[in-house]
Coordinates of C-alpha atoms in Angstrom, one line a residue:
Chain A
X1 CA 7.4 8.9 15.1
X2 CA 5.8 7.1 12.2
X3 CA 4.5 4.4 14.6
X4 CA 2.8 7.2 16.4
X5 CA 1.1 8.4 13.2
X6 CA -0.3 5.0 12.5
X7 CA -1.3 4.5 16.1
X8 CA -3.2 7.9 16.2
X9 CA -5.1 7.0 13.1
X10 CA -6.0 3.5 14.3
X11 CA -7.0 4.8 17.8
X12 CA -9.2 7.5 16.5
X13 CA -10.8 5.1 13.9
X14 CA -11.8 2.8 16.8
X15 CA -13.1 5.7 18.9
X16 CA -15.1 7.2 16.0
X17 CA -16.6 3.8 15.1
X18 CA -20.3 3.2 15.6
X19 CA -19.5 -0.4 16.4
X20 CA -17.6 0.7 19.5
X21 CA -20.8 2.3 20.8
X22 CA -22.7 -0.9 20.2
X23 CA -19.9 -2.8 21.9
X24 CA -20.1 -0.6 25.0
X25 CA -23.9 -1.0 25.2
X26 CA -23.5 -4.8 24.9
X27 CA -20.9 -4.9 27.7
X28 CA -22.9 -2.7 30.0
X29 CA -26.1 -4.6 29.2
X30 CA -24.4 -7.9 30.1
X31 CA -22.7 -6.5 33.2
X32 CA -25.9 -5.0 34.7
X33 CA -27.9 -8.3 35.1
X34 CA -24.7 -10.0 36.4
X35 CA -24.4 -7.4 39.1
X36 CA -28.1 -7.5 39.9
X37 CA -28.0 -11.3 40.1
X38 CA -24.9 -11.3 42.3
X39 CA -26.4 -8.6 44.5
X40 CA -29.1 -11.1 45.6
X41 CA -26.5 -13.8 46.3
X42 CA -24.3 -11.5 48.2
X43 CA -27.1 -10.2 50.4
X44 CA -28.2 -13.8 51.2
X45 CA -24.7 -14.6 52.2
X46 CA -24.4 -11.5 54.4
X47 CA -27.9 -12.2 56.0
X48 CA -26.8 -15.7 56.9
X49 CA -24.4 -14.0 59.2
X50 CA -21.0 -15.3 60.2
X51 CA -17.7 -13.5 60.9
X52 CA -16.4 -11.0 58.4
X53 CA -13.2 -13.1 58.1
X54 CA -15.3 -15.8 56.5
X55 CA -17.7 -13.8 54.4
X56 CA -15.1 -11.3 53.2
X57 CA -12.9 -13.7 51.1
X58 CA -16.1 -15.2 49.5
X59 CA -17.3 -11.8 48.5
X60 CA -13.8 -10.9 47.3
X61 CA -13.8 -14.0 45.1
X62 CA -17.2 -13.2 43.6
X63 CA -16.2 -9.7 42.7
X64 CA -12.9 -10.9 41.4
X65 CA -14.4 -13.5 39.1
X66 CA -16.9 -11.0 37.5
X67 CA -14.3 -8.4 37.1
X68 CA -11.7 -10.8 35.6
X69 CA -14.1 -12.4 33.2
X70 CA -15.3 -9.0 32.0
X71 CA -11.8 -7.7 31.6
X72 CA -10.8 -10.8 29.6
X73 CA -13.7 -10.5 27.2
X74 CA -13.4 -6.7 26.8
X75 CA -9.7 -6.7 26.3
X76 CA -9.7 -9.5 23.8
X77 CA -12.8 -8.9 21.8
X78 CA -12.4 -5.2 21.2
X79 CA -9.0 -5.3 19.4
X80 CA -9.8 -8.6 17.7
X81 CA -13.0 -7.2 16.1
X82 CA -11.6 -3.8 15.2
X83 CA -8.0 -4.7 14.4
X84 CA -8.8 -7.7 12.3
X85 CA -11.6 -6.1 10.5
X86 CA -9.7 -3.0 9.5
X87 CA -6.6 -5.0 8.5
X88 CA -8.6 -7.4 6.3
X89 CA -10.2 -4.5 4.5
X90 CA -6.9 -2.5 4.1
X91 CA -5.1 -5.5 2.7
X92 CA -7.9 -6.3 0.2
X93 CA -7.9 -2.7 -1.0
X94 CA -4.1 -2.5 -1.1
X95 CA -4.0 0.3 1.5
X96 CA -1.3 -1.7 3.3
X97 CA 0.8 -1.9 0.2
X98 CA 0.5 1.9 -0.3
X99 CA 1.4 2.5 3.3
X100 CA 4.5 0.4 3.0
X101 CA 5.6 2.2 -0.1
X102 CA 6.2 5.3 2.0
X103 CA 9.1 5.5 4.4
X104 CA 7.0 3.6 7.0
X105 CA 8.7 0.5 8.2
X106 CA 6.7 -2.8 8.4
X107 CA 7.4 -3.0 12.2
X108 CA 6.2 0.5 12.7
X109 CA 3.0 -0.4 10.9
X110 CA 2.6 -3.6 13.1
X111 CA 3.2 -1.8 16.4
X112 CA 1.1 1.3 15.4
X113 CA -1.9 -0.8 14.4
X114 CA -1.6 -3.1 17.4
X115 CA -1.3 -0.3 20.0
X116 CA -4.1 1.6 18.2
X117 CA -6.6 -1.2 18.5
X118 CA -5.4 -2.3 22.0
X119 CA -5.5 1.1 23.8
X120 CA -9.2 1.9 23.5
X121 CA -10.0 -1.5 25.1
X122 CA -7.4 -0.9 27.8
X123 CA -8.9 2.5 28.7
X124 CA -12.4 1.2 28.7
X125 CA -11.3 -1.8 30.8
X126 CA -9.9 0.6 33.5
X127 CA -13.3 2.3 33.7
X128 CA -15.3 -0.9 33.8
X129 CA -13.1 -2.6 36.4
X130 CA -13.1 0.4 38.8
X131 CA -16.8 1.0 38.2
X132 CA -17.7 -2.6 38.9
X133 CA -15.7 -2.7 42.2
X134 CA -17.2 0.6 43.2
X135 CA -20.7 -0.5 42.5
X136 CA -20.3 -3.8 44.3
X137 CA -18.9 -2.0 47.4
X138 CA -20.9 1.1 47.6
X139 CA -24.3 -0.3 46.5
X140 CA -24.2 -3.8 48.1
X141 CA -21.5 -4.6 50.5
X142 CA -20.8 -1.4 52.4
X143 CA -24.4 -0.6 53.2
X144 CA -25.0 -4.2 54.5
X145 CA -21.8 -4.8 56.4
X146 CA -20.1 -1.5 56.9
X147 CA -17.0 -3.1 55.3
X148 CA -15.3 -2.6 51.9
X149 CA -13.9 -5.4 49.7
X150 CA -10.9 -4.4 47.7
X151 CA -9.4 -7.3 45.8
X152 CA -5.9 -5.8 45.3
X153 CA -4.3 -8.8 43.6
X154 CA -7.3 -9.1 41.3
X155 CA -7.2 -5.4 40.5
X156 CA -3.5 -5.6 39.6
X157 CA -4.3 -8.6 37.5
X158 CA -7.1 -6.9 35.6
X159 CA -5.6 -3.5 35.3
X160 CA -2.0 -4.3 34.6
X161 CA -1.1 -7.9 34.0
X162 CA -4.1 -9.1 32.0
X163 CA -3.7 -6.1 29.6
X164 CA -0.1 -7.0 29.2
X165 CA -1.1 -10.5 28.3
X166 CA -3.7 -9.2 25.8
X167 CA -1.3 -6.8 24.3
X168 CA 1.1 -9.7 23.5
X169 CA -1.9 -11.6 22.1
X170 CA -2.9 -8.6 19.9
X171 CA 0.6 -8.3 18.6
X172 CA 0.5 -11.9 17.7
X173 CA -2.9 -11.6 16.1
X174 CA -1.9 -8.6 14.0
X175 CA 1.4 -10.2 13.0
X176 CA -0.4 -13.3 11.7
X177 CA -3.1 -11.2 10.0
X178 CA -0.4 -9.1 8.3
X179 CA 1.6 -12.0 6.8
X180 CA -1.1 -14.6 6.0
X181 CA -3.5 -14.6 3.1
X182 CA -6.4 -15.7 5.3
X183 CA -6.7 -13.5 8.5
X184 CA -9.3 -15.9 9.8
X185 CA -6.3 -18.1 10.8
X186 CA -5.3 -15.3 13.2
X187 CA -8.8 -15.2 14.6
X188 CA -8.8 -19.0 15.2
X189 CA -5.5 -18.9 16.9
X190 CA -6.7 -16.1 19.2
X191 CA -9.9 -18.0 20.1
X192 CA -7.8 -21.1 20.8
X193 CA -5.3 -19.3 23.0
X194 CA -7.9 -17.3 24.9
X195 CA -10.3 -20.2 25.5
X196 CA -7.4 -22.6 26.2
X197 CA -5.5 -20.4 28.6
X198 CA -8.6 -19.3 30.5
X199 CA -9.7 -22.9 30.9
X200 CA -6.2 -23.8 32.2
X201 CA -6.2 -20.8 34.6
X202 CA -9.6 -21.8 36.0
X203 CA -9.0 -25.5 36.2
X204 CA -5.6 -25.5 38.0
X205 CA -7.4 -24.2 41.0
X206 CA -5.5 -21.0 41.7
X207 CA -7.7 -18.4 43.5
X208 CA -8.6 -15.7 41.1
X209 CA -8.0 -13.1 43.7
X210 CA -4.5 -14.4 44.7
X211 CA -1.1 -13.0 43.7
X212 CA -0.3 -16.4 42.2
X213 CA -3.0 -15.8 39.7
X214 CA -1.5 -12.5 38.8
X215 CA 2.0 -14.1 38.4
X216 CA 0.5 -16.8 36.2
X217 CA -0.9 -14.2 33.9
X218 CA 2.4 -12.4 33.9
X219 CA 4.1 -15.7 32.8
X220 CA 1.7 -16.2 30.0
X221 CA 2.1 -12.5 29.0
X222 CA 5.9 -12.9 28.8
X223 CA 5.6 -16.1 26.9
X224 CA 3.2 -14.7 24.3
X225 CA 5.3 -11.5 24.1
X226 CA 8.4 -13.5 23.4
X227 CA 6.7 -15.6 20.7
X228 CA 5.4 -12.4 19.1
X229 CA 8.8 -10.7 19.2
X230 CA 10.5 -13.8 17.8
X231 CA 8.0 -14.3 15.0
X232 CA 8.1 -10.5 14.3
X233 CA 11.8 -10.7 13.9
X234 CA 12.0 -13.7 11.6
X235 CA 8.6 -13.6 9.7
X236 CA 7.6 -10.0 9.3
X237 CA 8.9 -8.6 6.1
X238 CA 7.3 -6.2 3.6
X239 CA 7.5 -8.9 0.9
X240 CA 5.4 -11.3 3.0
X241 CA 2.8 -8.6 3.7
X242 CA 2.6 -7.4 0.1
X243 CA 2.4 -10.9 -1.3
X244 CA -0.3 -11.9 1.2
X245 CA -2.6 -9.0 0.0
X246 CA -5.3 -10.5 -2.0
X247 CA -7.8 -8.1 -3.7
Chain B
X1 CA 23.5 13.4 -15.7
X2 CA 22.5 12.1 -12.2
X3 CA 20.6 8.8 -12.0
X4 CA 17.3 8.8 -10.1
X5 CA 16.7 5.0 -10.3
X6 CA 19.3 2.4 -11.1
X7 CA 18.7 -1.3 -11.6
X8 CA 21.7 -3.5 -12.1
X9 CA 21.3 -7.2 -13.1
X10 CA 18.2 -7.6 -11.0
X11 CA 16.7 -11.1 -10.7
X12 CA 13.5 -12.0 -9.0
X13 CA 11.6 -15.3 -8.7
X14 CA 8.3 -15.8 -6.9
X15 CA 8.1 -19.5 -5.9
X16 CA 9.4 -21.4 -8.9
X17 CA 8.3 -18.7 -11.4
X18 CA 11.1 -16.4 -12.6
X19 CA 9.6 -12.9 -12.9
X20 CA 12.7 -10.8 -13.6
X21 CA 15.7 -12.0 -15.5
X22 CA 18.8 -10.0 -15.1
X23 CA 17.3 -6.6 -15.8
X24 CA 19.3 -3.4 -15.9
X25 CA 18.3 0.1 -16.7
X26 CA 18.7 3.6 -15.3
X27 CA 16.3 6.6 -15.1
X28 CA 18.0 9.9 -15.2
X29 CA 16.9 12.9 -13.2
X30 CA 14.5 15.0 -15.2
X31 CA 13.4 12.0 -17.3
X32 CA 9.8 11.1 -18.1
X33 CA 10.7 7.4 -18.4
X34 CA 8.2 5.0 -19.9
X35 CA 8.3 1.4 -18.7
X36 CA 6.4 -0.6 -21.2
X37 CA 5.4 -4.2 -21.5
X38 CA 2.5 -6.6 -21.9
X39 CA 0.5 -7.8 -18.9
X40 CA 2.5 -10.2 -16.8
X41 CA 5.8 -9.0 -18.3
X42 CA 7.2 -8.0 -14.8
X43 CA 6.4 -4.3 -14.7
X44 CA 4.6 -4.3 -11.3
X45 CA 7.2 -6.5 -9.8
X46 CA 9.9 -4.1 -11.0
X47 CA 8.0 -1.2 -9.4
X48 CA 7.6 -3.1 -6.1
X49 CA 11.3 -3.8 -6.0
X50 CA 12.1 -0.1 -6.7
X51 CA 9.7 0.9 -3.9
X52 CA 11.3 -1.6 -1.5
X53 CA 8.1 -3.7 -1.2
X54 CA 9.9 -6.8 -2.6
X55 CA 13.6 -7.7 -2.3
X56 CA 15.5 -8.8 -5.4
X57 CA 17.0 -12.2 -5.3
X58 CA 20.2 -10.7 -6.7
X59 CA 21.4 -7.5 -8.3
X60 CA 21.5 -3.9 -7.1
X61 CA 18.6 -1.4 -6.9
X62 CA 19.3 2.3 -6.0
X63 CA 16.8 5.1 -5.7
X64 CA 18.0 8.7 -5.5
X65 CA 21.4 7.4 -4.6
X66 CA 20.3 5.1 -1.7
X67 CA 19.7 1.4 -1.5
X68 CA 16.0 0.7 -2.3
X69 CA 15.6 -1.6 0.7
X70 CA 16.2 1.3 3.1
X71 CA 12.9 2.8 4.3
X72 CA 14.3 6.3 4.2
X73 CA 15.2 6.0 0.5
X74 CA 11.5 6.7 -0.2
X75 CA 11.4 10.0 1.6
X76 CA 11.6 11.9 -1.6
X77 CA 9.6 9.5 -3.7
X78 CA 5.9 9.7 -4.6
X79 CA 3.9 6.9 -6.1
X80 CA 0.7 5.8 -7.6
X81 CA 0.2 2.1 -7.6
X82 CA -2.0 0.0 -9.9
X83 CA -4.6 -0.2 -7.2
X84 CA -4.8 3.3 -5.6
X85 CA -4.8 2.1 -2.0
X86 CA -6.8 5.1 -0.8
X87 CA -8.9 5.0 2.4
X88 CA -12.6 4.9 1.2
X89 CA -13.9 5.9 4.6
X90 CA -11.8 9.1 4.7
X91 CA -12.3 12.3 2.8
X92 CA -9.9 13.3 0.0
X93 CA -8.3 15.9 2.3
X94 CA -7.9 13.4 5.2
X95 CA -6.3 10.9 2.9
X96 CA -3.7 13.4 1.9
X97 CA -3.3 14.6 5.5
X98 CA -2.5 11.1 6.7
X99 CA 0.2 10.6 4.1
X100 CA 1.6 14.1 4.8
X101 CA 2.0 13.0 8.5
X102 CA 3.7 9.7 7.4
X103 CA 6.2 11.7 5.3
X104 CA 6.8 14.1 8.2
X105 CA 5.4 17.2 6.4
X106 CA 5.2 19.9 9.2
X107 CA 1.6 20.5 10.2
X108 CA 2.0 24.2 9.5
X109 CA 2.8 23.5 5.9
X110 CA 0.5 20.4 5.3
X111 CA -2.8 22.3 5.1
X112 CA -1.7 24.8 2.5
X113 CA 0.1 22.2 0.5
X114 CA -2.9 19.8 0.4
X115 CA -5.2 22.7 -0.6
X116 CA -2.8 23.7 -3.4
X117 CA -2.5 20.1 -4.6
X118 CA -6.3 19.5 -4.6
X119 CA -6.8 22.7 -6.5
X120 CA -4.1 21.6 -9.0
X121 CA -5.8 18.3 -9.7
X122 CA -9.3 19.9 -9.7
X123 CA -10.7 18.2 -6.5
X124 CA -10.8 21.1 -4.1
X125 CA -14.6 21.3 -4.3
X126 CA -14.8 17.7 -3.2
X127 CA -12.1 17.8 -0.5
X128 CA -14.5 17.0 2.3
X129 CA -16.3 14.1 0.5
X130 CA -15.5 10.5 1.4
X131 CA -13.4 8.8 -1.3
X132 CA -15.9 6.0 -1.5
X133 CA -18.0 8.4 -3.6
X134 CA -15.3 9.3 -6.0
X135 CA -15.2 8.2 -9.7
X136 CA -12.2 6.2 -10.9
X137 CA -10.8 9.3 -12.6
X138 CA -11.2 11.3 -9.4
X139 CA -9.5 8.6 -7.4
X140 CA -6.5 8.5 -9.8
X141 CA -6.2 12.3 -9.6
X142 CA -6.3 12.1 -5.8
X143 CA -3.7 9.4 -5.8
X144 CA -1.5 11.7 -7.9
X145 CA -2.1 14.5 -5.4
X146 CA -1.1 12.1 -2.6
X147 CA 2.0 11.2 -4.5
X148 CA 3.0 14.9 -4.4
X149 CA 2.0 15.7 -0.8
X150 CA 5.6 15.7 0.4
X151 CA 7.1 17.5 -2.6
X152 CA 9.1 14.4 -3.9
X153 CA 11.8 14.5 -6.5
X154 CA 10.7 11.3 -8.1
X155 CA 7.3 10.0 -9.0
X156 CA 6.7 6.3 -9.7
X157 CA 3.4 5.8 -11.5
X158 CA 2.0 2.3 -12.2
X159 CA -0.7 2.4 -14.9
X160 CA -2.1 5.8 -13.7
X161 CA -4.7 6.0 -16.4
X162 CA -5.9 2.4 -16.3
X163 CA -9.6 2.1 -16.0
X164 CA -10.1 5.9 -16.4
X165 CA -12.4 7.2 -19.1
X166 CA -10.9 9.1 -22.1
X167 CA -11.5 12.6 -20.8
X168 CA -10.1 11.5 -17.4
X169 CA -7.1 10.0 -19.1
X170 CA -6.4 13.4 -20.8
X171 CA -6.7 15.1 -17.4
X172 CA -4.4 12.7 -15.7
X173 CA -1.9 13.0 -18.5
X174 CA -2.0 16.7 -18.2
X175 CA -1.3 16.5 -14.5
X176 CA 1.6 14.3 -15.1
X177 CA 3.1 16.6 -17.7
X178 CA 2.5 19.6 -15.3
X179 CA 4.4 17.7 -12.6
X180 CA 7.3 17.0 -14.9
X181 CA 7.5 20.3 -16.8
X182 CA 6.3 22.9 -14.3
X183 CA 7.4 21.2 -11.1
X184 CA 10.6 19.6 -12.4
X185 CA 9.8 16.1 -11.2
X186 CA 11.4 12.9 -12.5
X187 CA 8.7 10.5 -13.6
X188 CA 8.8 6.7 -14.0
X189 CA 5.7 5.8 -15.8
X190 CA 4.7 2.1 -16.2
X191 CA 2.1 1.6 -18.8
X192 CA 0.9 -0.6 -21.6
X193 CA -0.8 2.4 -23.2
X194 CA 1.6 3.1 -26.1
X195 CA -0.1 6.3 -27.2
X196 CA 0.3 7.7 -23.7
X197 CA 4.0 6.8 -23.5
X198 CA 4.7 8.1 -27.0
X199 CA 3.0 11.4 -26.1
X200 CA 4.8 12.1 -22.9
X201 CA 8.0 10.1 -22.4
X202 CA 11.5 11.0 -23.5
X203 CA 13.1 7.6 -22.6
X204 CA 11.7 4.1 -22.4
X205 CA 12.5 0.6 -21.4
X206 CA 10.5 -2.3 -22.8
X207 CA 10.1 -5.4 -20.8
X208 CA 8.8 -8.8 -21.9
X209 CA 8.8 -12.1 -20.1
X210 CA 11.0 -10.6 -17.4
X211 CA 13.7 -9.3 -19.8
X212 CA 14.5 -5.9 -21.0
X213 CA 14.0 -6.0 -24.8
X214 CA 14.7 -2.3 -25.6
X215 CA 16.0 0.6 -23.6
X216 CA 17.0 4.1 -24.5
X217 CA 15.9 7.5 -25.8
X218 CA 12.5 7.2 -27.5
X219 CA 13.5 9.4 -30.5
X220 CA 16.7 7.4 -31.0
X221 CA 14.8 4.1 -30.9
X222 CA 12.3 5.3 -33.3
X223 CA 15.0 6.2 -35.8
X224 CA 16.9 3.0 -35.2
X225 CA 13.9 0.7 -35.6
X226 CA 12.7 2.8 -38.5
X227 CA 16.1 2.9 -40.2
X228 CA 15.1 0.6 -43.0
X229 CA 12.5 3.0 -44.3
X230 CA 13.3 6.0 -46.6
X231 CA 10.8 8.7 -47.2
X232 CA 11.1 10.9 -50.3
X233 CA 9.2 14.1 -50.8
X234 CA 8.9 14.9 -54.5
X235 CA 7.3 17.3 -57.0
X236 CA 6.0 15.4 -59.9
X237 CA 2.7 14.2 -61.5
X238 CA 1.1 11.1 -59.9
X239 CA 1.4 9.3 -63.3
X240 CA 5.1 10.0 -63.5
X241 CA 5.6 8.9 -59.9
X242 CA 3.7 5.7 -60.5
X243 CA 5.7 4.8 -63.5
X244 CA 9.0 5.5 -61.8
X245 CA 7.9 3.5 -58.7
X246 CA 7.1 0.5 -61.0
X247 CA 10.7 0.5 -62.2
X248 CA 12.1 0.9 -58.8
X249 CA 10.2 -2.0 -57.4
X250 CA 12.4 -4.2 -59.5
X251 CA 15.5 -3.3 -57.6
X252 CA 16.6 -6.2 -55.4
X253 CA 17.0 -4.3 -52.2
X254 CA 13.6 -2.6 -52.2
X255 CA 11.2 -4.8 -50.2
X256 CA 8.3 -2.6 -50.7
X257 CA 7.4 0.9 -51.9
X258 CA 4.3 3.0 -52.2
X259 CA 3.0 6.5 -52.8
X260 CA 0.9 8.8 -50.8
X261 CA 0.2 12.0 -52.9
X262 CA 3.7 13.3 -53.7
X263 CA 5.5 11.3 -50.9
X264 CA 7.2 8.0 -51.7
X265 CA 7.9 5.4 -49.1
X266 CA 10.6 2.7 -49.5
X267 CA 11.1 -0.3 -47.3
X268 CA 14.7 -1.4 -47.8
X269 CA 16.8 -4.3 -46.8
X270 CA 20.1 -3.9 -45.1
X271 CA 22.1 -3.7 -48.4
X272 CA 20.1 -0.8 -49.7
X273 CA 21.7 2.2 -51.4
X274 CA 19.6 5.3 -50.9
X275 CA 21.7 7.4 -53.4
X276 CA 20.8 5.0 -56.2
X277 CA 17.1 5.5 -55.5
X278 CA 17.5 9.2 -55.6
X279 CA 19.6 9.0 -58.8
X280 CA 16.9 6.9 -60.5
X281 CA 14.2 9.3 -59.4
X282 CA 16.1 12.3 -60.8
X283 CA 16.9 10.4 -64.0
X284 CA 13.2 9.7 -64.4
X285 CA 12.4 13.4 -64.3
X286 CA 11.2 13.5 -60.7
X287 CA 12.2 16.6 -58.7
X288 CA 13.3 15.5 -55.3
X289 CA 12.6 18.0 -52.5
X290 CA 13.6 16.0 -49.4
X291 CA 15.0 12.6 -48.5
X292 CA 14.7 11.4 -44.9
X293 CA 14.9 8.2 -42.9
X294 CA 11.6 6.9 -41.7
X295 CA 10.8 6.9 -38.0
X296 CA 9.0 3.9 -36.5
X297 CA 6.0 4.6 -34.3
X298 CA 6.1 3.2 -30.8
X299 CA 3.6 0.7 -31.8
X300 CA 5.9 -0.6 -34.4
X301 CA 8.9 -0.6 -32.0
X302 CA 6.8 -2.5 -29.5
X303 CA 5.5 -5.0 -32.0
X304 CA 9.0 -5.8 -33.3
X305 CA 10.4 -6.1 -29.8
X306 CA 7.6 -8.1 -28.2
X307 CA 6.1 -10.0 -31.0
X308 CA 9.1 -10.2 -33.3
X309 CA 7.2 -8.7 -36.2
X310 CA 9.1 -7.4 -39.2
X311 CA 12.3 -9.2 -38.3

């Protein structure tokens, strides 16, 4: 119940924020030229001819790559910017200490804040992913070929598994920010994890649109989730949070 | 009488620094309890332990009959911390509303309750303004209203008038007294403002370097610490009083004496015999109207306990 109260406030704070509007504009502004650029490439590929069995997977890969990269950036950046910023300010102004002096438990605060900053990105991600796939199909592929490309594994990755992975990451980020005097440490860990894991995912040569890629994400999500749960159990105490608040 | 807060042999160290050393005291229901001490004495650490924000290394802390480490023990506790912890980007009303939700105040009651509290602290006309624009005094009054939003039985106030201008201090003090006397709240007031504590508290504890130096009813402490002073109200000419005083000064157990109009003040050592002083005054032709033991001011009590003055 108290987790829900914290979640609602955090969620509405993100939605009311002017920064969110700016963030949406930036995402759309970067996505639009990408789609326009890919449109030319896709049309060239289609014009070259060839059986659909050959062209289809290439188009699927191209859509999958754009959608996955956008999802990753969107899901990670939004909670990192909003969550970390609000937590840093609240700790400096001793808002966190006041919250913990109520019957609110420290784990409720952790979960409430994490979910509150994660969910807007998650909802926005669903819209962007579905919109991107629809635009690629309805504006480019379907008129030129009469076919539709629906990268199912990629959609499951971007709509379900990747968000799970990012939720674990956000929990870890908020946990570190709650108990350390310098939340920049949390930011650096997130950058390291995101850049590192995306590089590994891309370099091991698994097709982005395959189910293996989705399973790999699921594995990372579970690993990060377990680390967050373990650290939350042993490290997250009111005393650590209060003593790490520096005005 | 029932205890609202109990600390039994509480110890706390942060790193290698010992902050609290075996402290014990109890706050009774209905008390306005003053918790005094110089900066760095351990007042805020004690409050954090009472509010479950820090865990004691050893000892027992109970609040309204429950272990202070339980989150639910604070359901009927309100607080104002040294730094108010208000949301600057929210209005006064929304700050209170958020805390009402955290305490589980039903939505149907919350609005009326917040309105009543904001009117009580004189902030209703600013309820929609963002807290970032409030003065320090207004912030403290809002923090007091926040402390009351769930109708608690106990209020824990850490330096509620610190940084507030004199007129703001008077207003905050009046609100605290209103909460205690008209709303029946038990109040734990941490302060180093002796005048404030003397004006409103009935019991005190004095902490210094992590140890409780004095603890008990304020009036009793004032009498005990001031027990070595005798005040005599007389009817006599100033000249006569001065000549008698000059004789009395020679007595071995009188450490000091002086006159203010018709009132004589005697500072005595532990072997003093008050009856002999009265006899000598009568023998000297001085009419004695009243003899009473002197009462120390809180400032004197504090100075003797913390600085060891007059010992």
